[in-house]
Amino acid sequence: MPSRQTVQDFITTVEQGRYVEAIEQFYAPDASMQENSQPPRRGRDTLVAYERAVIAACSAMRTLPVKSFLVDGDFVVIHWVFEFTRTSGNIMRIDELAHQRWEGEKIVEERFFYDPVAALAD
């Protein structure tokens, strides 16, 4: 079960735009991430590679300050809002909930819930 402080530290790292560092520091080596009902990506190295590809595809990324998160035992829910500036200059905004399962102080499973149409808008 993560401490609230560990979850807050994770959130702060993401809010500061240190996305790859957040994965390297807070995810277990065998962690998985899943977008809505898509197949999950597995393994921290895979998660880092995917995140780097997302960052490379954007001219800018920004995380708005988190206003709420819940910790219930091994489970955490975070309400994220991300803004991605595409190389075309268009801004895509994703408002999502991340449902996480932690083992100790590391995330082992994460699933994102958001409107997939918003992710396709350009």
Tab-separated table of N, CA and C in Angstrom:
chain	number	residue	atom	x	y	z
A	1	MET	N	0.852	-1.177	0.000
A	1	MET	CA	0.000	0.000	0.000
A	1	MET	C	0.897	1.239	0.000
A	2	PRO	N	0.673	2.165	-0.941
A	2	PRO	CA	1.510	3.360	-0.977
A	2	PRO	C	1.092	4.356	0.106
A	3	SER	N	2.039	5.137	0.555
A	3	SER	CA	1.693	6.240	1.452
A	3	SER	C	1.112	7.375	0.612
A	4	ARG	N	0.304	8.222	1.218
A	4	ARG	CA	-0.220	9.396	0.508
A	4	ARG	C	0.935	10.263	0.017
A	5	GLN	N	2.012	10.327	0.802
A	5	GLN	CA	3.160	11.147	0.404
A	5	GLN	C	3.812	10.597	-0.860
A	6	THR	N	3.931	9.279	-0.967
A	6	THR	CA	4.502	8.685	-2.179
A	6	THR	C	3.631	9.002	-3.387
A	7	VAL	N	2.318	8.887	-3.232
A	7	VAL	CA	1.407	9.207	-4.342
A	7	VAL	C	1.537	10.686	-4.698
A	8	GLN	N	1.616	11.552	-3.692
A	8	GLN	CA	1.784	12.985	-3.953
A	8	GLN	C	3.115	13.253	-4.665
A	9	ASP	N	4.165	12.565	-4.269
A	9	ASP	CA	5.463	12.721	-4.939
A	9	ASP	C	5.379	12.286	-6.403
A	10	PHE	N	4.663	11.194	-6.662
A	10	PHE	CA	4.447	10.736	-8.035
A	10	PHE	C	3.708	11.809	-8.835
A	11	ILE	N	2.629	12.323	-8.273
A	11	ILE	CA	1.838	13.355	-8.954
A	11	ILE	C	2.700	14.579	-9.249
A	12	THR	N	3.476	15.017	-8.280
A	12	THR	CA	4.338	16.185	-8.466
A	12	THR	C	5.340	15.957	-9.592
A	13	THR	N	5.920	14.779	-9.652
A	13	THR	CA	6.877	14.455	-10.711
A	13	THR	C	6.211	14.568	-12.079
A	14	VAL	N	4.999	14.046	-12.209
A	14	VAL	CA	4.269	14.128	-13.480
A	14	VAL	C	3.893	15.577	-13.776
A	15	GLU	N	3.394	16.299	-12.783
A	15	GLU	CA	3.017	17.704	-12.998
A	15	GLU	C	4.205	18.542	-13.470
A	16	GLN	N	5.394	18.178	-13.055
A	16	GLN	CA	6.602	18.904	-13.462
A	16	GLN	C	7.074	18.510	-14.862
A	17	GLY	N	6.345	17.604	-15.514
A	17	GLY	CA	6.699	17.191	-16.868
A	17	GLY	C	7.830	16.184	-16.926
A	18	ARG	N	8.130	15.568	-15.814
A	18	ARG	CA	9.203	14.573	-15.749
A	18	ARG	C	8.580	13.184	-15.917
A	19	TYR	N	7.991	12.960	-17.098
A	19	TYR	CA	7.177	11.773	-17.359
A	19	TYR	C	7.992	10.484	-17.334
A	20	VAL	N	9.117	10.477	-18.021
A	20	VAL	CA	9.955	9.270	-18.055
A	20	VAL	C	10.500	8.982	-16.664
A	21	GLU	N	10.953	10.016	-15.976
A	21	GLU	CA	11.460	9.835	-14.611
A	21	GLU	C	10.383	9.256	-13.697
A	22	ALA	N	9.141	9.697	-13.864
A	22	ALA	CA	8.041	9.176	-13.043
A	22	ALA	C	7.890	7.671	-13.244
A	23	ILE	N	7.970	7.226	-14.484
A	23	ILE	CA	7.861	5.786	-14.756
A	23	ILE	C	9.045	5.045	-14.151
A	24	GLU	N	10.239	5.569	-14.376
A	24	GLU	CA	11.437	4.900	-13.861
A	24	GLU	C	11.444	4.818	-12.338
A	25	GLN	N	10.927	5.835	-11.680
A	25	GLN	CA	10.988	5.896	-10.219
A	25	GLN	C	9.827	5.188	-9.523
A	26	PHE	N	8.622	5.259	-10.090
A	26	PHE	CA	7.434	4.829	-9.353
A	26	PHE	C	6.775	3.550	-9.871
A	27	TYR	N	7.221	3.012	-11.006
A	27	TYR	CA	6.608	1.803	-11.558
A	27	TYR	C	7.501	0.598	-11.295
A	28	ALA	N	6.878	-0.527	-10.992
A	28	ALA	CA	7.606	-1.782	-10.788
A	28	ALA	C	8.183	-2.254	-12.127
A	29	PRO	N	9.248	-3.046	-12.106
A	29	PRO	CA	9.846	-3.531	-13.359
A	29	PRO	C	8.865	-4.271	-14.269
A	30	ASP	N	7.882	-4.956	-13.699
A	30	ASP	CA	6.912	-5.717	-14.496
A	30	ASP	C	5.558	-5.014	-14.598
A	31	ALA	N	5.526	-3.704	-14.381
A	31	ALA	CA	4.271	-2.940	-14.390
A	31	ALA	C	3.594	-2.983	-15.757
A	32	SER	N	2.270	-2.762	-15.736
A	32	SER	CA	1.510	-2.667	-16.984
A	32	SER	C	0.717	-1.371	-16.999
A	33	MET	N	0.472	-0.870	-18.223
A	33	MET	CA	-0.347	0.320	-18.463
A	33	MET	C	-1.328	-0.022	-19.561
A	34	GLN	N	-2.556	0.460	-19.407
A	34	GLN	CA	-3.598	0.143	-20.389
A	34	GLN	C	-4.406	1.393	-20.692
A	35	GLU	N	-4.632	1.651	-21.977
A	35	GLU	CA	-5.467	2.764	-22.429
A	35	GLU	C	-6.876	2.230	-22.669
A	36	ASN	N	-7.837	2.693	-21.882
A	36	ASN	CA	-9.222	2.250	-22.019
A	36	ASN	C	-9.285	0.728	-22.138
A	37	SER	N	-9.842	0.211	-23.241
A	37	SER	CA	-9.966	-1.246	-23.388
A	37	SER	C	-8.911	-1.832	-24.336
A	38	GLN	N	-7.874	-1.060	-24.643
A	38	GLN	CA	-6.785	-1.552	-25.490
A	38	GLN	C	-5.957	-2.589	-24.726
A	39	PRO	N	-5.206	-3.412	-25.421
A	39	PRO	CA	-4.331	-4.362	-24.715
A	39	PRO	C	-3.281	-3.597	-23.896
A	40	PRO	N	-2.946	-4.097	-22.732
A	40	PRO	CA	-1.956	-3.392	-21.907
A	40	PRO	C	-0.542	-3.509	-22.471
A	41	ARG	N	0.255	-2.479	-22.184
A	41	ARG	CA	1.697	-2.526	-22.421
A	41	ARG	C	2.308	-3.079	-21.142
A	42	ARG	N	3.318	-3.924	-21.263
A	42	ARG	CA	3.883	-4.590	-20.078
A	42	ARG	C	5.392	-4.392	-19.984
A	43	GLY	N	5.835	-4.149	-18.771
A	43	GLY	CA	7.256	-4.000	-18.486
A	43	GLY	C	7.672	-2.539	-18.477
A	44	ARG	N	8.396	-2.148	-17.432
A	44	ARG	CA	8.789	-0.744	-17.281
A	44	ARG	C	9.577	-0.239	-18.484
A	45	ASP	N	10.466	-1.045	-19.048
A	45	ASP	CA	11.233	-0.607	-20.220
A	45	ASP	C	10.312	-0.293	-21.395
A	46	THR	N	9.285	-1.098	-21.591
A	46	THR	CA	8.299	-0.855	-22.649
A	46	THR	C	7.528	0.432	-22.370
A	47	LEU	N	7.165	0.654	-21.107
A	47	LEU	CA	6.431	1.866	-20.734
A	47	LEU	C	7.276	3.111	-20.988
A	48	VAL	N	8.551	3.050	-20.650
A	48	VAL	CA	9.458	4.179	-20.880
A	48	VAL	C	9.595	4.446	-22.380
A	49	ALA	N	9.782	3.411	-23.176
A	49	ALA	CA	9.928	3.578	-24.627
A	49	ALA	C	8.674	4.202	-25.231
A	50	TYR	N	7.507	3.754	-24.791
A	50	TYR	CA	6.243	4.304	-25.293
A	50	TYR	C	6.131	5.783	-24.916
A	51	GLU	N	6.464	6.106	-23.673
A	51	GLU	CA	6.373	7.497	-23.207
A	51	GLU	C	7.316	8.393	-24.001
A	52	ARG	N	8.505	7.911	-24.260
A	52	ARG	CA	9.456	8.699	-25.057
A	52	ARG	C	8.922	8.937	-26.468
A	53	ALA	N	8.248	7.951	-27.041
A	53	ALA	CA	7.664	8.105	-28.379
A	53	ALA	C	6.544	9.140	-28.367
A	54	VAL	N	5.726	9.134	-27.321
A	54	VAL	CA	4.656	10.137	-27.196
A	54	VAL	C	5.264	11.534	-27.107
A	55	ILE	N	6.276	11.681	-26.270
A	55	ILE	CA	6.933	12.981	-26.100
A	55	ILE	C	7.535	13.450	-27.421
A	56	ALA	N	8.164	12.547	-28.151
A	56	ALA	CA	8.799	12.897	-29.427
A	56	ALA	C	7.782	13.324	-30.479
A	57	ALA	N	6.550	12.828	-30.376
A	57	ALA	CA	5.509	13.147	-31.353
A	57	ALA	C	4.832	14.489	-31.075
A	58	CYS	N	5.217	15.140	-29.993
A	58	CYS	CA	4.598	16.409	-29.601
A	58	CYS	C	5.653	17.504	-29.541
A	59	SER	N	5.221	18.730	-29.827
A	59	SER	CA	6.144	19.851	-29.636
A	59	SER	C	6.120	20.320	-28.187
A	60	ALA	N	5.055	19.967	-27.448
A	60	ALA	CA	4.972	20.294	-26.017
A	60	ALA	C	3.935	19.402	-25.355
A	61	MET	N	4.172	19.135	-24.071
A	61	MET	CA	3.204	18.407	-23.240
A	61	MET	C	3.099	19.150	-21.918
A	62	ARG	N	1.883	19.185	-21.384
A	62	ARG	CA	1.678	19.872	-20.114
A	62	ARG	C	0.664	19.098	-19.295
A	63	THR	N	0.922	19.003	-18.008
A	63	THR	CA	-0.012	18.389	-17.072
A	63	THR	C	-0.583	19.493	-16.204
A	64	LEU	N	-1.895	19.630	-16.202
A	64	LEU	CA	-2.517	20.615	-15.328
A	64	LEU	C	-2.451	20.121	-13.889
A	65	PRO	N	-2.448	21.029	-12.916
A	65	PRO	CA	-2.374	20.603	-11.514
A	65	PRO	C	-3.525	19.660	-11.153
A	66	VAL	N	-3.180	18.594	-10.450
A	66	VAL	CA	-4.180	17.618	-10.009
A	66	VAL	C	-5.001	18.234	-8.885
A	67	LYS	N	-6.314	18.162	-9.025
A	67	LYS	CA	-7.205	18.706	-7.995
A	67	LYS	C	-7.698	17.639	-7.040
A	68	SER	N	-7.685	16.369	-7.488
A	68	SER	CA	-8.148	15.318	-6.580
A	68	SER	C	-7.505	13.981	-6.921
A	69	PHE	N	-7.258	13.216	-5.857
A	69	PHE	CA	-6.818	11.833	-5.999
A	69	PHE	C	-7.289	11.078	-4.770
A	70	LEU	N	-7.487	9.786	-4.948
A	70	LEU	CA	-7.980	8.930	-3.873
A	70	LEU	C	-7.002	7.794	-3.642
A	71	VAL	N	-6.782	7.463	-2.383
A	71	VAL	CA	-5.962	6.314	-2.015
A	71	VAL	C	-6.823	5.419	-1.139
A	72	ASP	N	-6.985	4.157	-1.557
A	72	ASP	CA	-7.764	3.181	-0.794
A	72	ASP	C	-6.979	1.877	-0.766
A	73	GLY	N	-6.183	1.709	0.268
A	73	GLY	CA	-5.346	0.514	0.354
A	73	GLY	C	-4.337	0.496	-0.770
A	74	ASP	N	-4.352	-0.574	-1.568
A	74	ASP	CA	-3.424	-0.714	-2.690
A	74	ASP	C	-3.895	0.006	-3.950
A	75	PHE	N	-5.066	0.636	-3.897
A	75	PHE	CA	-5.639	1.263	-5.089
A	75	PHE	C	-5.602	2.782	-4.991
A	76	VAL	N	-5.274	3.403	-6.135
A	76	VAL	CA	-5.197	4.858	-6.245
A	76	VAL	C	-5.953	5.258	-7.504
A	77	VAL	N	-6.708	6.353	-7.421
A	77	VAL	CA	-7.349	6.945	-8.592
A	77	VAL	C	-6.915	8.408	-8.651
A	78	ILE	N	-6.431	8.821	-9.811
A	78	ILE	CA	-5.976	10.196	-10.019
A	78	ILE	C	-6.747	10.786	-11.190
A	79	HIS	N	-7.233	12.013	-11.010
A	79	HIS	CA	-7.893	12.740	-12.095
A	79	HIS	C	-6.837	13.629	-12.757
A	80	TRP	N	-6.410	13.226	-13.946
A	80	TRP	CA	-5.398	13.961	-14.705
A	80	TRP	C	-6.053	14.767	-15.822
A	81	VAL	N	-5.443	15.894	-16.156
A	81	VAL	CA	-5.765	16.619	-17.384
A	81	VAL	C	-4.428	16.929	-18.057
A	82	PHE	N	-4.262	16.403	-19.263
A	82	PHE	CA	-3.032	16.595	-20.031
A	82	PHE	C	-3.340	17.418	-21.274
A	83	GLU	N	-2.410	18.274	-21.652
A	83	GLU	CA	-2.495	19.005	-22.913
A	83	GLU	C	-1.268	18.660	-23.745
A	84	PHE	N	-1.523	18.193	-24.952
A	84	PHE	CA	-0.467	17.823	-25.886
A	84	PHE	C	-0.508	18.809	-27.050
A	85	THR	N	0.580	19.480	-27.326
A	85	THR	CA	0.664	20.331	-28.506
A	85	THR	C	1.316	19.497	-29.599
A	86	ARG	N	0.544	19.248	-30.623
A	86	ARG	CA	1.051	18.429	-31.725
A	86	ARG	C	1.986	19.257	-32.598
A	87	THR	N	2.756	18.574	-33.412
A	87	THR	CA	3.694	19.285	-34.282
A	87	THR	C	2.962	20.203	-35.260
A	88	SER	N	1.681	19.941	-35.514
A	88	SER	CA	0.865	20.810	-36.369
A	88	SER	C	0.479	22.102	-35.658
A	89	GLY	N	0.697	22.152	-34.337
A	89	GLY	CA	0.312	23.316	-33.544
A	89	GLY	C	-1.019	23.141	-32.840
A	90	ASN	N	-1.793	22.144	-33.246
A	90	ASN	CA	-3.075	21.882	-32.592
A	90	ASN	C	-2.850	21.331	-31.188
A	91	ILE	N	-3.743	21.706	-30.287
A	91	ILE	CA	-3.652	21.246	-28.906
A	91	ILE	C	-4.734	20.211	-28.649
A	92	MET	N	-4.314	19.078	-28.116
A	92	MET	CA	-5.236	18.007	-27.742
A	92	MET	C	-5.274	17.968	-26.217
A	93	ARG	N	-6.466	17.973	-25.665
A	93	ARG	CA	-6.638	17.936	-24.212
A	93	ARG	C	-7.297	16.615	-23.828
A	94	ILE	N	-6.662	15.887	-22.922
A	94	ILE	CA	-7.193	14.614	-22.437
A	94	ILE	C	-7.524	14.763	-20.960
A	95	ASP	N	-8.781	14.544	-20.633
A	95	ASP	CA	-9.281	14.568	-19.255
A	95	ASP	C	-9.547	13.112	-18.900
A	96	GLU	N	-8.771	12.569	-17.965
A	96	GLU	CA	-8.844	11.133	-17.724
A	96	GLU	C	-8.765	10.793	-16.247
A	97	LEU	N	-9.206	9.580	-15.959
A	97	LEU	CA	-8.990	8.980	-14.650
A	97	LEU	C	-7.988	7.852	-14.824
A	98	ALA	N	-7.013	7.807	-13.934
A	98	ALA	CA	-6.047	6.711	-13.907
A	98	ALA	C	-6.361	5.861	-12.685
A	99	HIS	N	-6.632	4.592	-12.915
A	99	HIS	CA	-6.877	3.638	-11.820
A	99	HIS	C	-5.618	2.797	-11.691
A	100	GLN	N	-5.004	2.851	-10.519
A	100	GLN	CA	-3.727	2.173	-10.302
A	100	GLN	C	-3.832	1.153	-9.179
A	101	ARG	N	-3.058	0.078	-9.332
A	101	ARG	CA	-2.851	-0.867	-8.232
A	101	ARG	C	-1.379	-0.814	-7.879
A	102	TRP	N	-1.123	-0.614	-6.610
A	102	TRP	CA	0.243	-0.508	-6.110
A	102	TRP	C	0.582	-1.752	-5.296
A	103	GLU	N	1.845	-2.106	-5.298
A	103	GLU	CA	2.396	-3.091	-4.365
A	103	GLU	C	3.490	-2.351	-3.617
A	104	GLY	N	3.253	-2.109	-2.349
A	104	GLY	CA	4.181	-1.286	-1.585
A	104	GLY	C	4.189	0.117	-2.149
A	105	GLU	N	5.366	0.584	-2.527
A	105	GLU	CA	5.518	1.958	-3.022
A	105	GLU	C	5.677	2.021	-4.540
A	106	LYS	N	5.274	0.969	-5.253
A	106	LYS	CA	5.420	0.921	-6.713
A	106	LYS	C	4.088	0.604	-7.386
A	107	ILE	N	3.860	1.234	-8.524
A	107	ILE	CA	2.682	0.952	-9.340
A	107	ILE	C	2.940	-0.341	-10.111
A	108	VAL	N	1.987	-1.270	-10.036
A	108	VAL	CA	2.124	-2.523	-10.782
A	108	VAL	C	1.114	-2.624	-11.931
A	109	GLU	N	-0.020	-1.940	-11.802
A	109	GLU	CA	-1.028	-1.926	-12.874
A	109	GLU	C	-1.647	-0.540	-12.934
A	110	GLU	N	-1.846	-0.069	-14.164
A	110	GLU	CA	-2.508	1.222	-14.346
A	110	GLU	C	-3.390	1.141	-15.578
A	111	ARG	N	-4.585	1.680	-15.446
A	111	ARG	CA	-5.511	1.733	-16.578
A	111	ARG	C	-6.074	3.141	-16.649
A	112	PHE	N	-6.057	3.697	-17.860
A	112	PHE	CA	-6.559	5.046	-18.092
A	112	PHE	C	-7.956	4.978	-18.700
A	113	PHE	N	-8.826	5.839	-18.222
A	113	PHE	CA	-10.188	5.946	-18.737
A	113	PHE	C	-10.391	7.373	-19.234
A	114	TYR	N	-10.670	7.506	-20.544
A	114	TYR	CA	-10.882	8.821	-21.148
A	114	TYR	C	-11.681	8.640	-22.432
A	115	ASP	N	-12.154	9.754	-22.977
A	115	ASP	CA	-12.902	9.738	-24.231
A	115	ASP	C	-11.916	9.498	-25.376
A	116	PRO	N	-12.002	8.349	-26.041
A	116	PRO	CA	-11.036	8.065	-27.112
A	116	PRO	C	-11.174	9.004	-28.307
A	117	VAL	N	-12.333	9.604	-28.499
A	117	VAL	CA	-12.515	10.540	-29.608
A	117	VAL	C	-11.631	11.768	-29.399
A	118	ALA	N	-11.513	12.223	-28.146
A	118	ALA	CA	-10.662	13.376	-27.849
A	118	ALA	C	-9.211	13.089	-28.204
A	119	ALA	N	-8.776	11.851	-28.026
A	119	ALA	CA	-7.393	11.480	-28.324
A	119	ALA	C	-7.117	11.459	-29.827
A	120	LEU	N	-8.154	11.339	-30.635
A	120	LEU	CA	-7.981	11.297	-32.085
A	120	LEU	C	-8.099	12.672	-32.723
A	121	ALA	N	-8.648	13.635	-31.988
A	121	ALA	CA	-8.881	14.971	-32.545
A	121	ALA	C	-7.554	15.630	-32.902
A	122	ASP	N	-7.545	16.303	-34.029
A	122	ASP	CA	-6.344	17.040	-34.430
A	122	ASP	C	-6.735	18.261	-35.217
